[in-house]
Amino acid sequence: MKPGASSPAPRVGAAVAVRTEGLGMVYPTGVRALSEVSLEVREGEFLAVLGLSGSGKSTLLRCINRLIDPTEGKVWVFGEDMTAAEGRHLRRLRRQVAMIFQQFNLVRRHSVLANVLSGSLGRSRVVPSLFMRFGLAERRQAVACLTRVGLADRGASRADALSGGQQQRVGIARALMQRPRVILADEPVASLDPALRHSVMRHIEALNREEGLTVICSLHDIDLVTRYASRLVALREGRLVWEGLPGDFDAATFRDIYGEEAEPAVGSGL
Amino acid sequence: MASGLHGPDQERSRRDRALGLVEAVAVDATLLGILLVMIEFLVLAFSGRRGPAGMLLSAEQILGLLHYGWAAVAGIAIGLLWYIFPGAVGSSPGRALVVGLEERERDLPWSRTAYGWFAAVFIELTFFTGWLITELDLVTFLTQFAKAADIVRGLAHPSTGVLEQGLVLLVQTVFLAFMATAFAIPVAFVLAFPSARNLTRRSFLARLTYAVSRTVMNFVRAVEPLVWALIFISWVGIGPFAGVLALWVHSVAALTKLYSEQIESIDCGPMDAITATGAGTLQVLRYGVVPQVIPPFLSFTIYRWDINVRMSTIIGFVGGGGIGYILKPRVDLGEWGEVGTLVLLIAATVWLMDMISAKIRERIV
């Protein structure tokens, strides 16, 4: 049985959620991580970003929400120039773009609920938030987010007491708490046990299918890519080398992206 | 076309090479200069030359006679020559350190390379010169113990006369250290963030605060608490308050350094995650940094209190309150029995603090 096969197809809207133009990144060490990446992601799409490790997937995602500043090119999120924004304006734009990380990046010593609540920091008043005071509405929403990822009873546990899969679900709840319109997921299941990958991916898929959130997700597991994504792009040495639909992806494309040496994993359907 | 592409790279490598030359020659010149000065020192020391009073020259006098300027000039000259003509004798230590070795010299044992011999001679001479400059005298050390025996005998027979006063002042010492530490915590906590490299990369202003804060803290830390005590004694008068202030200043600098180094070693993942929610700087620090550093901060702070108890004894010597205050006159008068009592009291306290702080820190980390 294909898990979650019954969920509806993503509703792709006409609006452009994320657009990049000529995006390039050279790190201060002189290493070039991205060059000339121009992309258009429409609202409601589930875009998978493929490529070997070191191909620039992570850099691309982090340039979109400006966790790193691209050295060339521009990024627009819902028509607003992300690359030109600074200070308060940048933070307001960031609120629309939530991020899910490979290493979960939870505050390990805080409770699960506090971690979810931290997703609302962008819209909270600063001083109360420094004392970890959140409004009732915020706390209700946090519980709702936790319930949604099936962790309603773990709110009081310390974040590092949870298993990897559970921690990533807290990460998803935190992203949801942010009330974003776009979700960036940077290898969300790469550090999880293979058996748990689908459970986490299904939660991300649900945000895409049910809430209509745009998802940009870097993945290297071909099986997951063809199963969840509505569109694929591939990076190689920081350049966009392929773009297509899950159905277009075949063994030849695979070799193009991953190089002649690579072989598809058993059971990937190629 | 091709040359156009390689232009910037070539220029960079040329600049790198020029920089490498300057660095290598600077290293060589320094080492050679020091070597020449040491040789001159040894020659003078063993020449049997006598000073104006007819005595053999003392180490201090010889140090005053050396030709430092000539050594520097000769060092630079030889360093340059060695850099330009490495072929005859092999790579200089500066070249080996900065630029890297030539292929043919790479796998040789030290005894077959010029820089290896240079290092060996250099270390040897440093040792001999050091021996003479510090006037080490093994014979005196091994034969004149009797003079110190009085003190040791006194320390071993503590007298009870000073016990009560000692205990009272011991309490003062512990509290003095406690107050200094307690007041240092909030100041160091605030200063630690602008002193952490990883939090101050983004803007020029941030890098400037980093540089200023680090420099000031290094300076404050370099000044001994004893000197701070003298400053504060003339400011607020003799007594424990001056001691608190002296230890406080020093603790702020020391804790800032420890705290900021801890901040530099955090996992930046949670910081990224909080930044991505659109949180402001203070919120990022509160959620992304603070939870990670609280346990080590506590551990450092307790350790600092421990150090302050030990330091406050010395502070008391110059009038900063605490048990050191009554220890000093007894040392001067040679009342070794009473000194013995006080030393034992201090040792017991330090031992106790050490044990408690180790236990608490074990629990936290």
XYZ file of C-alpha atoms in Angstrom:
635
model
C 0.000 0.000 0.000
C 1.242 3.424 -0.808
C 0.928 5.480 2.336
C -1.315 8.477 2.051
C -2.169 7.660 -1.539
C -5.739 8.833 -1.003
C -4.879 12.453 -0.229
C -5.970 14.941 -2.875
C -3.529 16.332 -5.392
C -2.000 19.700 -4.474
C -4.068 22.687 -5.472
C -1.620 24.789 -7.408
C -2.698 28.409 -7.590
C -1.783 31.051 -10.079
C 0.169 33.237 -7.648
C 3.959 32.929 -7.565
C 5.002 32.091 -4.004
C 8.775 32.146 -4.365
C 10.837 33.419 -7.243
C 14.601 33.561 -7.506
C 16.560 35.195 -10.265
C 20.224 34.616 -10.982
C 20.790 33.530 -7.408
C 24.444 32.949 -6.583
C 26.382 32.382 -3.408
C 30.119 32.486 -2.829
C 31.120 31.822 0.763
C 33.805 34.026 2.349
C 36.186 31.051 2.026
C 35.904 31.425 -1.753
C 33.788 28.295 -2.199
C 31.022 28.784 -4.728
C 27.832 27.073 -3.584
C 25.260 28.432 -6.023
C 25.341 30.013 -9.418
C 22.640 31.506 -11.589
C 19.700 29.729 -10.000
C 16.427 31.073 -11.383
C 13.292 29.399 -10.104
C 9.599 30.030 -9.906
C 7.496 28.188 -7.350
C 3.756 28.712 -7.541
C 1.470 28.813 -4.562
C 0.452 25.336 -3.392
C 3.269 23.491 -5.159
C 5.330 20.778 -3.497
C 8.732 21.329 -5.041
C 11.458 18.818 -4.356
C 15.070 19.929 -4.730
C 17.378 17.068 -5.696
C 21.113 16.770 -5.823
C 24.151 15.217 -4.195
C 25.224 16.504 -0.827
C 27.254 19.642 -1.426
C 25.306 20.473 -4.573
C 23.880 23.631 -2.994
C 20.397 22.468 -1.905
C 20.793 23.699 1.635
C 22.359 26.978 0.516
C 19.456 27.573 -1.878
C 16.855 27.086 0.863
C 18.762 29.274 3.301
C 19.082 32.033 0.739
C 15.306 32.100 0.345
C 14.664 33.057 3.988
C 17.969 34.904 4.254
C 19.546 32.712 6.906
C 22.466 33.386 4.595
C 22.765 36.403 2.350
C 23.174 35.482 -1.301
C 26.065 37.267 -2.980
C 24.303 37.505 -6.359
C 20.744 37.644 -7.610
C 17.388 38.220 -5.985
C 14.627 36.392 -4.145
C 10.964 37.386 -4.056
C 8.422 35.908 -1.682
C 4.856 36.641 -2.778
C 6.149 39.506 -4.870
C 8.133 41.165 -2.086
C 11.870 41.516 -2.504
C 13.435 39.363 0.210
C 17.028 40.229 -0.734
C 16.551 43.969 -0.289
C 14.705 43.721 3.032
C 16.445 44.573 6.269
C 15.597 44.725 9.968
C 11.914 44.792 10.875
C 10.809 44.427 7.269
C 12.970 41.315 6.784
C 11.586 39.755 9.953
C 8.029 40.406 8.800
C 8.760 38.678 5.478
C 10.438 35.770 7.245
C 7.249 35.085 9.178
C 5.632 33.890 5.967
C 8.374 31.319 5.429
C 8.767 28.579 8.013
C 11.697 26.206 8.017
C 12.128 22.568 8.970
C 15.673 21.356 9.541
C 17.515 18.086 9.073
C 18.802 18.242 12.667
C 15.393 19.461 13.961
C 17.167 22.387 15.697
C 14.857 22.359 18.691
C 15.813 24.180 21.877
C 16.761 20.961 23.610
C 16.410 22.137 27.195
C 12.978 23.704 26.667
C 9.682 21.864 26.862
C 8.040 20.634 23.705
C 5.264 23.201 24.123
C 7.775 26.047 24.568
C 9.458 24.913 21.370
C 6.188 25.052 19.469
C 5.394 28.447 20.998
C 8.731 29.788 19.776
C 7.244 29.541 16.286
C 5.100 32.558 17.168
C 8.052 34.751 18.215
C 7.936 36.753 15.011
C 4.517 38.172 15.908
C 4.853 38.203 19.741
C 5.578 41.269 21.821
C 9.281 41.206 22.609
C 9.458 41.805 26.363
C 6.898 39.187 27.495
C 8.389 36.684 25.052
C 11.813 37.120 26.696
C 10.217 35.863 29.918
C 8.486 33.094 27.987
C 5.059 34.619 28.533
C 2.661 33.901 25.684
C -1.003 34.820 25.283
C -3.795 32.332 25.809
C -4.670 32.303 22.114
C -1.068 31.479 21.278
C -0.936 28.649 23.787
C -4.218 27.200 22.487
C -2.830 27.293 18.979
C 0.376 25.609 20.124
C -1.621 22.756 21.664
C -3.629 22.494 18.454
C -0.401 22.294 16.411
C 0.930 19.582 18.698
C -2.319 17.651 18.439
C -2.075 17.882 14.700
C 1.299 16.109 14.667
C 0.057 13.569 17.206
C 2.064 14.778 20.205
C -0.675 16.415 22.291
C 0.327 14.443 25.378
C 4.054 15.288 25.180
C 3.798 19.073 25.569
C 5.429 19.109 29.010
C 8.351 16.809 28.150
C 11.774 18.227 27.528
C 12.438 18.362 23.794
C 15.548 16.183 24.002
C 13.597 13.442 25.756
C 11.753 12.699 22.498
C 12.803 10.308 19.762
C 14.145 11.643 16.465
C 10.865 11.202 14.619
C 8.941 12.890 17.408
C 11.426 15.775 17.516
C 10.966 16.368 13.807
C 7.182 16.402 14.320
C 7.724 19.087 16.980
C 9.746 20.920 14.328
C 6.752 20.686 11.984
C 4.406 21.918 14.726
C 6.734 24.873 15.332
C 6.685 25.672 11.617
C 2.896 25.456 11.588
C 2.688 27.698 14.663
C 4.334 30.387 12.588
C 1.189 30.518 10.329
C 3.427 30.511 7.260
C 2.499 30.469 3.597
C 5.683 28.709 2.523
C 7.537 25.843 4.170
C 11.215 25.258 3.499
C 12.237 21.758 4.500
C 15.970 21.047 4.457
C 16.422 17.273 4.247
C 13.653 16.812 6.837
C 13.990 13.026 7.079
C 17.676 12.462 6.343
C 18.629 11.919 9.989
C 15.655 9.698 10.766
C 15.298 5.964 10.784
C 14.092 4.902 7.310
C 10.987 3.361 8.866
C 9.906 6.758 10.239
C 10.461 8.764 7.070
C 7.004 8.347 5.617
C 5.307 9.339 8.861
C 7.185 12.654 8.910
C 6.810 13.238 5.159
C 3.066 12.608 5.416
C 2.751 15.427 7.944
C 4.542 17.792 5.579
C 2.402 16.556 2.719
C -0.730 17.241 4.777
C 0.308 20.878 5.235
C 0.655 21.104 1.472
C -2.546 19.308 0.509
C -4.874 20.443 3.273
C -3.606 23.909 4.177
C -2.468 24.796 0.683
C 1.007 25.720 1.918
C 3.760 25.906 -0.637
C 6.520 23.427 0.198
C 10.097 23.548 -1.013
C 11.827 20.447 0.219
C 15.343 19.217 -0.405
C 15.517 15.447 -0.513
C 17.979 12.911 -1.713
C 15.891 9.783 -1.427
C 14.496 9.222 -4.948
C 11.690 7.086 -3.613
C 10.418 9.937 -1.428
C 10.850 12.508 -4.169
C 8.679 10.758 -6.719
C 6.143 9.883 -4.073
C 5.505 13.320 -2.489
C 6.614 16.061 -4.849
C 4.457 17.719 -7.473
C 7.490 19.082 -9.303
C 11.225 18.473 -9.167
C 14.313 20.531 -9.748
C 17.860 19.255 -9.522
C 21.068 21.012 -8.601
C 24.537 19.961 -9.557
C 27.570 21.921 -8.387
C 25.325 24.831 -7.514
C 23.601 25.012 -10.905
C 20.054 24.164 -11.828
C 20.512 21.206 -14.203
C 17.056 19.676 -14.522
C 13.440 20.546 -14.015
C 10.446 18.290 -14.465
C 7.542 16.321 -13.099
C 7.850 13.176 -10.987
C 6.758 11.139 -14.011
C 9.608 12.477 -16.160
C 12.250 11.216 -13.814
C 14.061 8.190 -15.248
C 17.375 6.395 -15.086
C 19.006 8.701 -17.634
C 17.990 11.796 -15.681
C 19.284 10.143 -12.566
C 22.724 9.710 -14.098
C 22.678 13.284 -15.346
C 22.060 14.603 -11.878
C 24.124 12.264 -9.780
C 26.912 11.462 -12.221
C 27.895 8.293 -14.092
C 29.180 6.563 -10.970
C 25.870 6.698 -9.142
C 23.354 3.897 -9.035
C 19.733 4.155 -7.995
C 18.984 2.426 -4.719
C 17.161 -0.904 -4.903
C 13.411 -0.402 -4.852
C 13.476 3.178 -6.072
C 11.553 2.069 -9.152
C 14.167 3.093 -11.692
C 40.080 35.209 -23.041
C 41.785 32.560 -20.972
C 44.208 35.007 -19.426
C 41.261 37.255 -18.611
C 39.661 34.430 -16.668
C 42.805 33.646 -14.738
C 43.742 37.258 -14.096
C 42.258 37.706 -10.604
C 43.531 34.301 -9.471
C 47.036 35.099 -10.604
C 46.959 38.416 -8.862
C 45.746 36.797 -5.669
C 48.510 34.209 -5.742
C 51.088 36.917 -6.350
C 49.799 38.844 -3.349
C 49.799 35.642 -1.287
C 53.380 35.017 -2.251
C 54.427 38.549 -1.304
C 52.644 38.201 2.027
C 54.267 34.798 2.584
C 57.688 36.340 2.007
C 57.080 39.109 4.526
C 55.745 36.679 7.131
C 58.523 34.131 6.626
C 61.262 36.757 6.781
C 59.660 38.298 9.869
C 59.651 34.921 11.625
C 63.242 34.224 10.575
C 64.457 37.686 11.536
C 62.879 37.399 14.984
C 64.299 33.941 15.631
C 67.744 34.855 14.291
C 67.775 38.104 16.265
C 66.955 36.308 19.501
C 69.554 33.656 18.695
C 72.265 36.273 18.139
C 71.407 38.056 21.389
C 71.556 34.773 23.281
C 74.944 33.945 21.769
C 76.275 37.352 22.768
C 74.874 36.847 26.284
C 76.609 33.503 26.661
C 79.887 34.819 25.272
C 79.847 37.723 27.757
C 78.824 35.464 30.650
C 81.719 33.071 30.059
C 84.291 35.701 29.026
C 85.271 36.426 32.646
C 84.823 40.135 32.048
C 84.541 42.215 35.214
C 82.419 45.247 35.947
C 83.540 48.633 37.345
C 83.564 47.272 40.927
C 85.881 44.450 39.938
C 83.189 41.789 40.361
C 82.120 39.336 37.658
C 79.203 40.733 35.663
C 75.742 39.792 36.955
C 73.052 38.564 34.552
C 71.283 41.894 34.855
C 74.418 43.831 33.917
C 75.059 41.625 30.920
C 71.481 42.156 29.717
C 72.191 45.874 29.802
C 75.305 45.498 27.627
C 73.858 43.498 24.736
C 73.573 44.965 21.213
C 69.855 44.483 20.531
C 69.687 46.861 17.580
C 72.590 45.184 15.771
C 71.059 41.792 16.435
C 67.778 42.955 14.870
C 69.537 44.310 11.773
C 71.662 41.202 11.405
C 68.581 39.023 11.972
C 66.678 40.726 9.158
C 69.687 40.602 6.839
C 70.389 36.914 7.426
C 66.640 36.157 7.281
C 66.346 37.831 3.870
C 69.454 36.110 2.526
C 68.244 32.767 3.799
C 64.865 33.295 2.185
C 66.322 34.305 -1.155
C 68.941 31.551 -1.282
C 67.388 28.537 0.414
C 69.203 26.160 -1.938
C 72.584 25.988 -0.228
C 71.496 25.231 3.361
C 67.861 24.235 2.972
C 64.631 25.956 4.007
C 64.694 28.438 6.875
C 62.352 27.905 9.846
C 60.220 30.824 8.651
C 59.819 29.286 5.197
C 59.063 25.892 6.722
C 56.395 27.444 8.955
C 54.740 29.932 6.591
C 55.286 28.798 3.015
C 55.804 25.062 3.447
C 58.719 22.847 2.541
C 60.159 22.002 -0.849
C 59.541 18.493 -2.128
C 63.082 17.240 -1.478
C 63.078 18.319 2.168
C 59.738 16.900 3.147
C 60.436 13.455 4.544
C 63.894 14.073 6.001
C 64.531 13.598 9.731
C 65.181 16.846 11.631
C 68.900 16.199 11.894
C 69.260 16.418 8.116
C 67.469 19.747 7.610
C 68.654 23.269 8.299
C 65.514 24.340 10.097
C 65.662 21.226 12.292
C 69.207 22.063 13.417
C 68.236 25.672 13.869
C 65.346 24.717 16.174
C 67.568 22.342 18.151
C 70.286 24.962 18.705
C 67.678 27.593 19.502
C 65.990 25.480 22.208
C 69.362 24.516 23.696
C 70.579 28.119 23.899
C 67.257 29.286 25.362
C 67.680 26.800 28.170
C 71.267 27.814 28.992
C 70.550 31.527 28.775
C 67.460 31.093 30.943
C 69.498 29.219 33.542
C 71.977 32.109 33.783
C 69.425 34.944 33.641
C 67.300 33.519 36.456
C 70.474 32.773 38.463
C 69.609 29.171 39.239
C 71.851 27.863 41.999
C 71.427 24.188 42.813
C 74.167 24.138 45.443
C 72.507 26.778 47.631
C 69.154 25.113 47.153
C 70.424 21.778 48.389
C 72.636 22.969 51.292
C 70.906 25.946 52.946
C 67.630 24.394 54.092
C 68.385 24.963 57.806
C 67.547 28.674 57.513
C 63.948 27.849 56.539
C 63.498 25.113 59.107
C 62.205 27.603 61.709
C 59.281 28.524 59.529
C 58.390 24.948 58.771
C 58.597 24.056 62.480
C 56.265 26.960 63.309
C 53.784 25.984 60.631
C 53.751 22.458 61.964
C 52.968 23.700 65.499
C 49.992 26.035 65.042
C 49.178 28.190 68.053
C 45.560 28.619 69.166
C 45.916 32.303 70.087
C 44.673 33.582 66.757
C 42.065 30.902 66.116
C 38.947 32.882 67.068
C 39.865 36.015 65.120
C 40.935 33.837 62.235
C 37.560 32.102 62.075
C 35.691 35.416 62.112
C 37.795 36.778 59.291
C 37.447 33.525 57.396
C 33.682 34.102 57.281
C 34.395 37.576 55.960
C 36.711 36.117 53.313
C 34.096 33.676 52.037
C 31.433 36.394 51.874
C 33.832 38.822 50.251
C 34.408 36.295 47.488
C 30.689 35.586 47.265
C 29.665 39.234 46.868
C 32.360 39.858 44.264
C 31.166 36.840 42.261
C 27.461 37.680 42.624
C 27.922 41.222 41.339
C 30.127 39.995 38.512
C 27.505 37.611 37.102
C 25.012 40.108 35.576
C 27.731 42.356 34.154
C 29.663 39.474 32.621
C 26.433 37.946 31.304
C 25.560 41.096 29.377
C 29.117 41.655 28.144
C 29.554 38.053 27.010
C 27.242 38.392 23.991
C 29.045 41.280 22.266
C 32.322 39.502 23.100
C 31.396 36.315 21.230
C 32.811 36.062 17.724
C 29.949 34.023 16.288
C 27.340 36.627 17.244
C 29.290 39.631 15.989
C 30.031 38.783 12.368
C 27.116 40.390 10.624
C 27.820 44.120 10.673
C 30.776 46.435 10.996
C 29.375 47.863 14.236
C 29.081 44.377 15.712
C 32.673 43.550 14.790
C 33.788 46.807 16.350
C 32.003 46.070 19.651
C 33.646 42.669 19.615
C 37.103 44.139 19.155
C 36.603 46.862 21.780
C 35.051 44.575 24.369
C 37.704 41.879 23.898
C 40.556 44.388 24.144
C 39.198 46.085 27.256
C 38.505 42.742 28.960
C 41.955 41.409 28.140
C 43.488 44.515 29.616
C 41.388 44.350 32.785
C 42.227 40.688 33.172
C 45.924 41.325 32.639
C 46.008 43.700 35.624
C 46.429 41.580 38.759
C 43.657 41.688 41.383
C 46.350 42.873 43.778
C 46.797 46.047 41.722
C 43.034 46.533 41.523
C 42.936 46.201 45.303
C 45.482 49.001 45.690
C 43.433 51.199 43.375
C 40.192 50.561 45.252
C 41.815 50.902 48.677
C 42.778 54.448 47.853
C 39.289 54.932 46.425
C 37.044 53.530 49.183
C 39.567 52.989 51.975
C 41.090 49.900 53.595
C 38.635 47.086 54.311
C 36.620 44.270 52.777
C 34.667 46.601 50.458
C 37.822 47.443 48.555
C 38.500 43.714 48.330
C 35.019 43.064 46.933
C 35.513 45.732 44.273
C 38.944 44.428 43.291
C 37.756 40.845 42.927
C 34.601 42.036 41.191
C 36.479 43.834 38.429
C 38.742 40.888 37.854
C 35.853 38.403 37.964
C 33.851 40.403 35.423
C 36.732 40.199 32.973
C 37.427 36.533 33.638
C 33.776 35.462 33.515
C 33.147 37.483 30.356
C 35.918 35.565 28.670
C 34.689 32.177 29.880
C 31.048 32.967 29.074
C 31.788 34.312 25.608
C 33.936 31.311 24.733
C 31.041 29.113 25.768
C 28.719 31.109 23.519
C 31.177 30.650 20.674
C 30.951 26.888 21.005
C 27.165 26.530 20.851
C 25.271 24.627 18.199
C 23.951 27.333 15.883
C 21.056 25.166 14.663
C 18.519 26.432 17.224
C 19.649 30.001 16.486
C 18.913 29.472 12.805
C 15.537 27.966 13.637
C 14.514 30.897 15.829
C 15.817 33.415 13.288
C 13.734 31.702 10.623
C 10.528 32.370 12.584
C 11.093 36.088 12.087
C 12.199 36.639 15.688
C 14.248 39.704 16.622
C 17.830 39.707 17.892
C 16.955 39.606 21.595
C 14.496 36.775 21.037
C 17.077 34.825 19.048
C 19.566 35.215 21.901
C 16.957 34.295 24.520
C 15.754 31.139 22.733
C 18.623 30.155 20.481
C 21.614 30.864 22.727
C 20.741 31.231 26.418
C 19.254 27.756 27.020
C 22.421 26.193 25.640
C 24.826 28.164 27.805
C 23.095 28.283 31.198
C 24.551 25.040 32.635
C 28.160 25.819 31.689
C 27.702 29.406 32.908
C 26.635 28.119 36.329
C 29.586 25.788 36.433
C 32.049 28.564 35.539
C 30.516 30.884 38.110
C 30.883 28.431 40.966
C 34.438 27.780 39.900
C 35.048 31.521 39.916
C 33.725 31.833 43.475
C 36.162 29.120 44.438
C 39.034 31.072 42.838
C 37.876 34.288 44.519
C 38.054 32.699 47.977
C 41.676 31.838 47.297
C 42.468 35.243 45.832
C 40.842 37.184 48.655
C 43.543 35.901 51.003
C 46.189 37.675 48.958
C 43.967 40.739 48.572
C 43.875 40.935 52.382
C 47.673 41.213 52.437
C 47.465 44.734 51.045
C 44.426 45.774 53.099
C 41.461 44.402 51.175
C 39.860 42.731 54.202
C 39.490 39.066 54.989
C 41.887 36.665 56.642
C 44.900 37.909 54.703
C 44.686 41.142 56.653
C 45.860 39.541 59.912
C 48.131 37.057 58.136
C 50.494 39.673 56.715
C 51.713 41.265 59.993
C 52.333 37.828 61.485
C 54.445 36.847 58.515
C 56.413 40.088 58.870
C 56.960 39.537 62.601
C 57.887 35.892 62.099
C 55.154 34.521 64.366
C 55.173 31.249 62.525
C 52.900 29.415 64.935
C 50.051 31.860 64.328
C 50.791 31.923 60.625
C 50.485 28.132 60.729
C 46.991 28.378 62.262
C 45.804 30.849 59.645
C 47.311 28.874 56.773
C 45.578 25.740 58.015
C 42.254 27.583 58.220
C 42.659 28.839 54.653
C 43.707 25.421 53.407
C 40.670 23.803 55.038
C 38.322 26.363 53.474
C 39.851 26.063 50.033
C 39.675 22.293 50.248
C 36.026 22.440 51.308
C 35.085 24.946 48.573
C 36.910 22.889 46.014
C 35.017 19.772 46.996
C 31.621 21.485 47.098
C 32.125 23.273 43.783
C 33.278 20.070 42.106
C 30.187 18.256 43.407
C 27.802 20.982 42.238
C 29.443 21.316 38.834
C 29.275 17.562 38.384
C 25.516 17.733 38.953
C 24.944 20.571 36.507
C 26.919 19.420 33.491
